[in-house]
XYZ file of C-alpha atoms in Angstrom:
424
model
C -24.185 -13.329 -12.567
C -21.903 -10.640 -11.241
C -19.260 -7.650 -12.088
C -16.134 -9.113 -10.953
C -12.847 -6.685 -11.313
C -9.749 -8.710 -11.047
C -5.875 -7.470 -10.814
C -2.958 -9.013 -11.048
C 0.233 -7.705 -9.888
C 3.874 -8.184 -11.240
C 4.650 -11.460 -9.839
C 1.185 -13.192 -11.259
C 2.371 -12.115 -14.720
C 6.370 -12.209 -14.596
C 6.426 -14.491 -17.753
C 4.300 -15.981 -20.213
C 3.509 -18.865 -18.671
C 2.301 -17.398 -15.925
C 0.274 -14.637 -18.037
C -1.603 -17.852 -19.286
C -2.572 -18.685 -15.910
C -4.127 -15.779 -14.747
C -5.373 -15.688 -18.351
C -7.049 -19.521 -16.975
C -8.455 -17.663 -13.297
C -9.774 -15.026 -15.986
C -11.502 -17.587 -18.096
C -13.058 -19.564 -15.036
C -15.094 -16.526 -13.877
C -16.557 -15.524 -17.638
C -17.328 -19.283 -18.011
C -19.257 -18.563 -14.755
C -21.345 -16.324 -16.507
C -19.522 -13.506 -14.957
C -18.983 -9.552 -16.335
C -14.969 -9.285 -15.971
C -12.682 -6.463 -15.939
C -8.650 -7.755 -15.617
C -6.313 -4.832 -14.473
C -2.831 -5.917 -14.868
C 0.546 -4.971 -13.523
C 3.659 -4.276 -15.345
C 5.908 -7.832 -15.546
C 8.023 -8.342 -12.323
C 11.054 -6.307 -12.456
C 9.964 -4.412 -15.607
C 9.155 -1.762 -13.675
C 12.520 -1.101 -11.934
C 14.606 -1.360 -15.006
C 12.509 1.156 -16.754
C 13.023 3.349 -14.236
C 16.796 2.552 -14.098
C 16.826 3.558 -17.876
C 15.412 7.199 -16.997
C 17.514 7.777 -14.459
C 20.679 6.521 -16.377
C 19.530 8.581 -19.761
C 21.425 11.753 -18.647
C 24.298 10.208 -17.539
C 24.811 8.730 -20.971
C 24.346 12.594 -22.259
C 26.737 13.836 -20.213
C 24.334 16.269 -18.515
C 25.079 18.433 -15.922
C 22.147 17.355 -14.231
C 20.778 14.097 -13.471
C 17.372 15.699 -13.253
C 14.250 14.738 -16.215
C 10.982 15.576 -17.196
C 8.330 13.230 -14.952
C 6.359 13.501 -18.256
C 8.873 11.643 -19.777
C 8.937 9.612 -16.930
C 5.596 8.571 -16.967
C 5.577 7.776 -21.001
C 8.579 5.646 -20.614
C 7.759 3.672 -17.124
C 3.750 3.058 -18.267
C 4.787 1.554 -21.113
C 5.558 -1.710 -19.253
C 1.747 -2.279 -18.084
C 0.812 -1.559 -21.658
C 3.089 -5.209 -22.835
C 1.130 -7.046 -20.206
C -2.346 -6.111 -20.875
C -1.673 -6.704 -24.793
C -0.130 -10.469 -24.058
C -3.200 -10.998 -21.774
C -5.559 -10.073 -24.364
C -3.701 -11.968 -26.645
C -3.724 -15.334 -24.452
C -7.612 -14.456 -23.937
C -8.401 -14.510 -27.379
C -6.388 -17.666 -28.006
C -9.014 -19.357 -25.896
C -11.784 -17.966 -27.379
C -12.713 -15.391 -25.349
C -13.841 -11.752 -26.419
C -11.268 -9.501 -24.547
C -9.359 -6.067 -25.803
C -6.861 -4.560 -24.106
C -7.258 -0.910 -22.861
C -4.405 1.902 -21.626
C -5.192 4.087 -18.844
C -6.115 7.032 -21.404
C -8.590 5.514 -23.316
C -11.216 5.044 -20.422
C -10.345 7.811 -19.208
C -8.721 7.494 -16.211
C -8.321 11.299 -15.461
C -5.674 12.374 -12.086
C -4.072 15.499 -11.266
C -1.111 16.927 -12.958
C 1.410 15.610 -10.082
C 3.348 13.053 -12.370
C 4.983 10.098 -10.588
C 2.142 10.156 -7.846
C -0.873 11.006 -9.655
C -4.132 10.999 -7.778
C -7.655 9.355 -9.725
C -10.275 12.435 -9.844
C -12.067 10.709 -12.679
C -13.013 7.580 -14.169
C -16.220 7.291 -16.676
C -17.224 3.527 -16.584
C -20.439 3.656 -19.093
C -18.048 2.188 -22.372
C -16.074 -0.433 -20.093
C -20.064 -1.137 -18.595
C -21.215 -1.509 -22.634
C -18.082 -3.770 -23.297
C -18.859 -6.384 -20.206
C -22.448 -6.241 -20.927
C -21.598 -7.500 -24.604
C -19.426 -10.026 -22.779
C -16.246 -8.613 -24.315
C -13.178 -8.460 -20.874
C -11.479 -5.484 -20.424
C -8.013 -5.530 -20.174
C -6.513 -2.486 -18.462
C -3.085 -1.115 -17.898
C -3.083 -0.334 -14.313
C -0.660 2.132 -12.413
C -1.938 5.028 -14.945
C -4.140 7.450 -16.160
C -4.292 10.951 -18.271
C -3.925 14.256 -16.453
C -5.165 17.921 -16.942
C -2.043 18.339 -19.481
C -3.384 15.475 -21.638
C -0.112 13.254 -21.037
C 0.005 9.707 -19.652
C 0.109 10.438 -15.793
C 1.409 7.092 -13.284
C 0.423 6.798 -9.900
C 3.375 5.919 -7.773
C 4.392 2.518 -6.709
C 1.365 -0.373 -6.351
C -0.663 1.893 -7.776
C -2.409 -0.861 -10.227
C -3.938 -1.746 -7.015
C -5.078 2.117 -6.997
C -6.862 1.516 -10.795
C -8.173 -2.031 -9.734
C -10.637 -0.640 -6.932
C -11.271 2.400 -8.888
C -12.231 1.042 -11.857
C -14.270 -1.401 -9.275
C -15.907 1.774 -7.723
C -16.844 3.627 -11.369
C -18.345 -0.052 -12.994
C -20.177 -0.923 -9.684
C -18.555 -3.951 -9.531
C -19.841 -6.635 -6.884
C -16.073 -7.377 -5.708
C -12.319 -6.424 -6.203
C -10.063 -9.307 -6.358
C -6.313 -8.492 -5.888
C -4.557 -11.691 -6.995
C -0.636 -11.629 -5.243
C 2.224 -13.837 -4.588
C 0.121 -14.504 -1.071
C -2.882 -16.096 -0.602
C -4.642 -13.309 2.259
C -3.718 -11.578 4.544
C -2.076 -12.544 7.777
C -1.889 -11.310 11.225
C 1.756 -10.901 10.803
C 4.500 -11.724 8.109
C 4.601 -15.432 7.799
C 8.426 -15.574 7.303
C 9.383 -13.777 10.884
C 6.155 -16.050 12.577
C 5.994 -19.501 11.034
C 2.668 -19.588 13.136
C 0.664 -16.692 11.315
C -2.864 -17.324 10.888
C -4.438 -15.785 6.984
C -7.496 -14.001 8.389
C -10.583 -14.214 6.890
C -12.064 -10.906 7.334
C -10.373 -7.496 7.460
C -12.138 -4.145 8.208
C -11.308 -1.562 5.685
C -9.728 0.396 8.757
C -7.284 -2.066 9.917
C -6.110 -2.930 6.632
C -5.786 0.704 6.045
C -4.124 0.971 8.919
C -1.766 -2.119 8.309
C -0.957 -0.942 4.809
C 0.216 2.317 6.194
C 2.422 0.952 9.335
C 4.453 -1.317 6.975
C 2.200 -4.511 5.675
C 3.301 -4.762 1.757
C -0.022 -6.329 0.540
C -2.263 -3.144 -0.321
C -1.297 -0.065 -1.557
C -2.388 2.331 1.036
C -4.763 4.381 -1.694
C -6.502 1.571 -2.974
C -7.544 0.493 0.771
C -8.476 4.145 1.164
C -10.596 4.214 -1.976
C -12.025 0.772 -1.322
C -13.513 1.872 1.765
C -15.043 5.482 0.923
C -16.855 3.507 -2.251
C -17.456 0.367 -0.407
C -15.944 -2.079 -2.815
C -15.430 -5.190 -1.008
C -12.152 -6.742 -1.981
C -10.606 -10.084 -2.183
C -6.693 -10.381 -1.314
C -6.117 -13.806 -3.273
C -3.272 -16.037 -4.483
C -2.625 -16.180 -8.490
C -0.472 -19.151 -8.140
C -3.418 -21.430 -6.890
C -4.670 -23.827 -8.920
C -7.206 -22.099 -11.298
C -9.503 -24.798 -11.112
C -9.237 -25.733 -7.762
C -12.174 -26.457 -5.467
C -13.744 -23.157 -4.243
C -11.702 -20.887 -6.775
C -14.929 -20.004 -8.677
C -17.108 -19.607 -5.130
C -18.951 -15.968 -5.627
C -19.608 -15.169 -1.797
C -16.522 -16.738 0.214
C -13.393 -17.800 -2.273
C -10.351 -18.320 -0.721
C -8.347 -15.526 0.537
C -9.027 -12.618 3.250
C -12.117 -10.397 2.339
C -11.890 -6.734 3.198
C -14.526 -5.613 4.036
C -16.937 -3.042 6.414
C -16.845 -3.211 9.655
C -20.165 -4.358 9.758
C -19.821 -7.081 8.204
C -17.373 -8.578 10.582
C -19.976 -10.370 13.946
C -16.742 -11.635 15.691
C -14.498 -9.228 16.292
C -10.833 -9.862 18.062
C -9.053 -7.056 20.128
C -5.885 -7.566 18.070
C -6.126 -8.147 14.264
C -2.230 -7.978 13.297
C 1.070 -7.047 14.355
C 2.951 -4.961 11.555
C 6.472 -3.338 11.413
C 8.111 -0.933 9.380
C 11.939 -0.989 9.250
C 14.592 1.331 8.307
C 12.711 4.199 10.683
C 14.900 7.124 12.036
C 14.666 9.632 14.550
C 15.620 13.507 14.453
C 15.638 14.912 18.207
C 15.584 18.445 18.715
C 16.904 19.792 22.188
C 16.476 22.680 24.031
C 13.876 24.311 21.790
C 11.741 27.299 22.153
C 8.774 26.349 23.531
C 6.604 28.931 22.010
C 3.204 28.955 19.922
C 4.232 28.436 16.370
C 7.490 26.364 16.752
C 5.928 22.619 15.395
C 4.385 25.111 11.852
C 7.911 26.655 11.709
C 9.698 22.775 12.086
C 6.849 20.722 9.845
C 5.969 23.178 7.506
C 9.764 23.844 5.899
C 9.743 19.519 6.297
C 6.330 18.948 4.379
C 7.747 21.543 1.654
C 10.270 19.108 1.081
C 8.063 16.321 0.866
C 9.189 14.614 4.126
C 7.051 12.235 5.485
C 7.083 12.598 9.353
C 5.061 9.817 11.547
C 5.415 9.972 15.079
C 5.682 12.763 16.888
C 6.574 13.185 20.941
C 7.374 16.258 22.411
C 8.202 16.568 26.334
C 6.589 18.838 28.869
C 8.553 21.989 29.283
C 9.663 22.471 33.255
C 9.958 26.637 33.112
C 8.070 27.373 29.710
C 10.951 28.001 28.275
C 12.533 25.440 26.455
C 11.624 21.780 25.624
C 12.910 19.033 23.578
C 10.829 17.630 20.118
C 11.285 14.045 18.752
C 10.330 12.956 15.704
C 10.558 9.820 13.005
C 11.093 10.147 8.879
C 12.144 7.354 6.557
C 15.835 6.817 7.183
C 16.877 7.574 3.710
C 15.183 11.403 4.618
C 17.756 11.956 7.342
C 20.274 13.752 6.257
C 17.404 15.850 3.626
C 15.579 16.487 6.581
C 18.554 17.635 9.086
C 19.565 19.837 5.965
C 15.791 21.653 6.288
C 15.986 21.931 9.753
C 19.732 23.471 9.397
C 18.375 25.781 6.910
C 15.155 27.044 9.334
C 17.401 26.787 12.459
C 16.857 30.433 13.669
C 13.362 30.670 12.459
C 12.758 27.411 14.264
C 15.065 28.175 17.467
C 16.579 25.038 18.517
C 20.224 24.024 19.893
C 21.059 21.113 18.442
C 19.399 18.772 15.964
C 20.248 14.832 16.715
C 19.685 11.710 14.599
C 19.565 8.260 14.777
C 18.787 5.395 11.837
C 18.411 1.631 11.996
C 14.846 1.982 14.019
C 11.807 0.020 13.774
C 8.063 0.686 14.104
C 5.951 -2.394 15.718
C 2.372 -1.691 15.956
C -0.826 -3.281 17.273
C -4.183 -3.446 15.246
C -7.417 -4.197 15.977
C -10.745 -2.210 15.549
C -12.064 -4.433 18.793
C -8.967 -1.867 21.177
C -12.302 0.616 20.698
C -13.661 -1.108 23.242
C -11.060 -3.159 25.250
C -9.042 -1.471 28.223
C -5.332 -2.950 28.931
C -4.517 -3.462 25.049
C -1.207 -1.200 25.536
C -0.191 -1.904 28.818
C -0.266 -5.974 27.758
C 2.371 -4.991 25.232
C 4.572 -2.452 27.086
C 5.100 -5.531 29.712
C 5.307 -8.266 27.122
C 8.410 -6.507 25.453
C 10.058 -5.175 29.225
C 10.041 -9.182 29.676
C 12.353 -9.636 26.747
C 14.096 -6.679 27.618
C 13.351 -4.106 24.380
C 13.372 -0.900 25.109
C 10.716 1.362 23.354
C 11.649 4.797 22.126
C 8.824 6.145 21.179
C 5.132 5.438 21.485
C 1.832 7.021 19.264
C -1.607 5.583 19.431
C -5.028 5.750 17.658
C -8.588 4.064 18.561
C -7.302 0.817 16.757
C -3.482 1.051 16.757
C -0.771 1.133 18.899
C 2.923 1.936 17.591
C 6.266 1.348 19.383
C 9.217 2.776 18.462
C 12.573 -0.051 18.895
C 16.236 -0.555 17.362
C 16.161 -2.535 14.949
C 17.556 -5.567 15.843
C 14.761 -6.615 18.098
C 12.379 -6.240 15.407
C 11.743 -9.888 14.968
C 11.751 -10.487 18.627
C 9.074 -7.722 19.399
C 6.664 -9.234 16.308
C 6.688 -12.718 17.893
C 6.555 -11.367 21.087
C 3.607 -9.235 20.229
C 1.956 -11.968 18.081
C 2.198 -14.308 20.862
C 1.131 -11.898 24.080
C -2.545 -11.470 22.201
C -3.176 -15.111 21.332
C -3.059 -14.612 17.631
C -0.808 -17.418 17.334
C -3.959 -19.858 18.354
C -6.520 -21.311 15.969
């Protein structure tokens, strides 16, 4: 017998027909003799058009300013997580099972006070623990929790993913299965390279590391979580066959385990090619080239909740004055040019140029540690196609290339291809 935490995100439970089959994956593993805990998303697209109601509530008013409470916020967009873990229960019970439905507040799952993008501090486990020893399944509204002000916080988009390995973490669960629309992960997106391999084993750093450069399978938090508590987790397919052959296997279902490095014996060089599109680039020339000047540019930018990734700044010939590149989201441009406008003489710059449409390839593999030529393989693999790269950063186990955007697809096959991950 094990603690098995499952989740299943909007897709899995966009109607109720499909709320009955993960209701079915639920009912294979208690048959099994398993502890369960179901987190559950909010129904595909509910999400969105609760949101669109907030943000369309003081229009209707006539308010002068389009601006609301994120308390409010969070009461009205939680709600739709609530309906889903209520129908599951509901379908559970209908085939005899002991489950009851739970909302974020009544674990508790205590975050911080930033509403929108709470963070988990807190979750006690010991009456969930009773519950699944009793072999009653918890059903829990993921995405949410309560904060210091005692109001329903939410934690920012995929963040039922977030609650899933948390709650995984605070019940000691033996896995984390995160049931999708996919059935792993790959070693690049499937639709741009029909010849994508689903790996079988990911380190918790790549996938981190994936999540972050633009792979939509994982939250970023959740991977982050999963690997300071060590919750090995399942990426697996809701839209398989319940029943199937292998579906109820405890140590290797189907899917893509991630997982500690250690457990890993055969590690590649290259794990996955991701990209991230709609990247821009703010260049600013002839700046003062003076201790200080990157506080005085990314502090006024981090205010403002810019997100800035890579950064390149040039060597300065006289000591004088240099030039400073960076990338933001695209739709941060002209927010972030209005910052840098506002700082100009505190920052001391001449002029502040900008360019959108940009995409970020990278390279991923925790086996680059120890493997020379990993970046020079790819810097000649895309001059043969003729892409020019704009920018470069690199870690231990990632390598990211700055293009335009139209030979985004052309650099992931490209890339895919150059490190054999296109083989069996």
């Amino acid at each position: 017998m094990a603690r098995i935490v499952m989740k299943f995100g909007g897709t899995s439970v966009a109607n109720l027909e499909r709320i009955y089959n993960v209701a079915r994956h639920v009912k294979r593993e208690v048959d099994a003799g398993h502890e369960v805990a179901v987190v559950v998303s909010a129904m595909s697209g509910k999400t969105n058009e609760l949101v669109d109601w907030v943000q369309n509530m003081p229009k209707v008013t006539g308010a002068n300013s389009p601006f609301y409470d994120a308390r409010e916020y969070d009461a009205v967009v939680a709600s739709g997580e609530q309906v889903t873990a209520g129908l599951l229960a509901i379908a559970l019970q209908s085939m005899d099972i002991n489950a009851r439905s739970w909302q974020g507040w009544q674990i508790a799952i205590k975050t911080d006070n930033a509403h929108g993008a709470a963070r988990i501090q807190e979750i006690d486990g010991s009456e969930i623990i009773r519950r699944m020893g009793e072999g009653q399944v918890a059903v829990i509204a993921g995405f949410q929790g309560i904060g210091p002000d005692n109001r329903i916080a939410t934690l920012g988009r995929g963040g039922s993913d977030t609650s899933a390995v948390a709650i995984a973490a605070a019940v000691k669960a033996d896995r984390c299965d995160i049931y999708t629309d996919v059935d792993g992960v790959y070693t690049t997106d499937p639709r741009i390279e029909p010849k994508a391999r689903r790996l079988k084993k990911v380190a918790f750093e790549e996938m981190l590391e994936m999540a972050s450069l633009g792979a939509k399978v994982l939250q970023v938090r959740s991977v982050e979580l999963a690997m300071v508590h060590k919750v090995r987790t399942f990426v697996r397919s809701s839209f398989e066959d319940p029943d199937a052959p292998g579906m109820g296997d405890l140590l290797n279902p189907p899917g893509t385990l991630i997982c500690d490095e250690d457990e890993i014996v055969e590690q590649e060089v290259v794990t996955g090619i991701a990209y991230a599109k709609d990247e821009a680039q703010i260049s600013l020339r002839r700046l003062s080239d003076r201790p200080g000047v990157s506080a005085a540019i990314f502090g006024p930018l981090a205010e403002a909740h810019i997100n800035v990734d890579m950064i390149v700044q040039n060597i300065s010939e006289d000591g004088s004055k240099t030039d400073m590149t960076f990338t933001v989201p695209s739709g941060d441009v002209d927010k972030a040019l209005a910052v840098l406008s506002e700082n100009k003489e505190k920052i001391g710059f001449d002029v502040a140029q900008s360019e959108k449409g940009l995409v970020k390839v990278s390279v991923i593999g925790i086996g680059m540690r120890s493997h020379a030529g990993v970046a020079a393989t790819a810097f000649r693999a895309l001059a043969e196609k003729g892409i020019n790269i704009k920018a470069i950063t690199t870690s231990e186990i990632k390598i990211s290339i700055l293009i335009d955007g139209p030979y985004a697809e052309l650099a992931v096959r490209t890339l895919h291809s150059c490190y054999g991950l296109d083989k069996n």
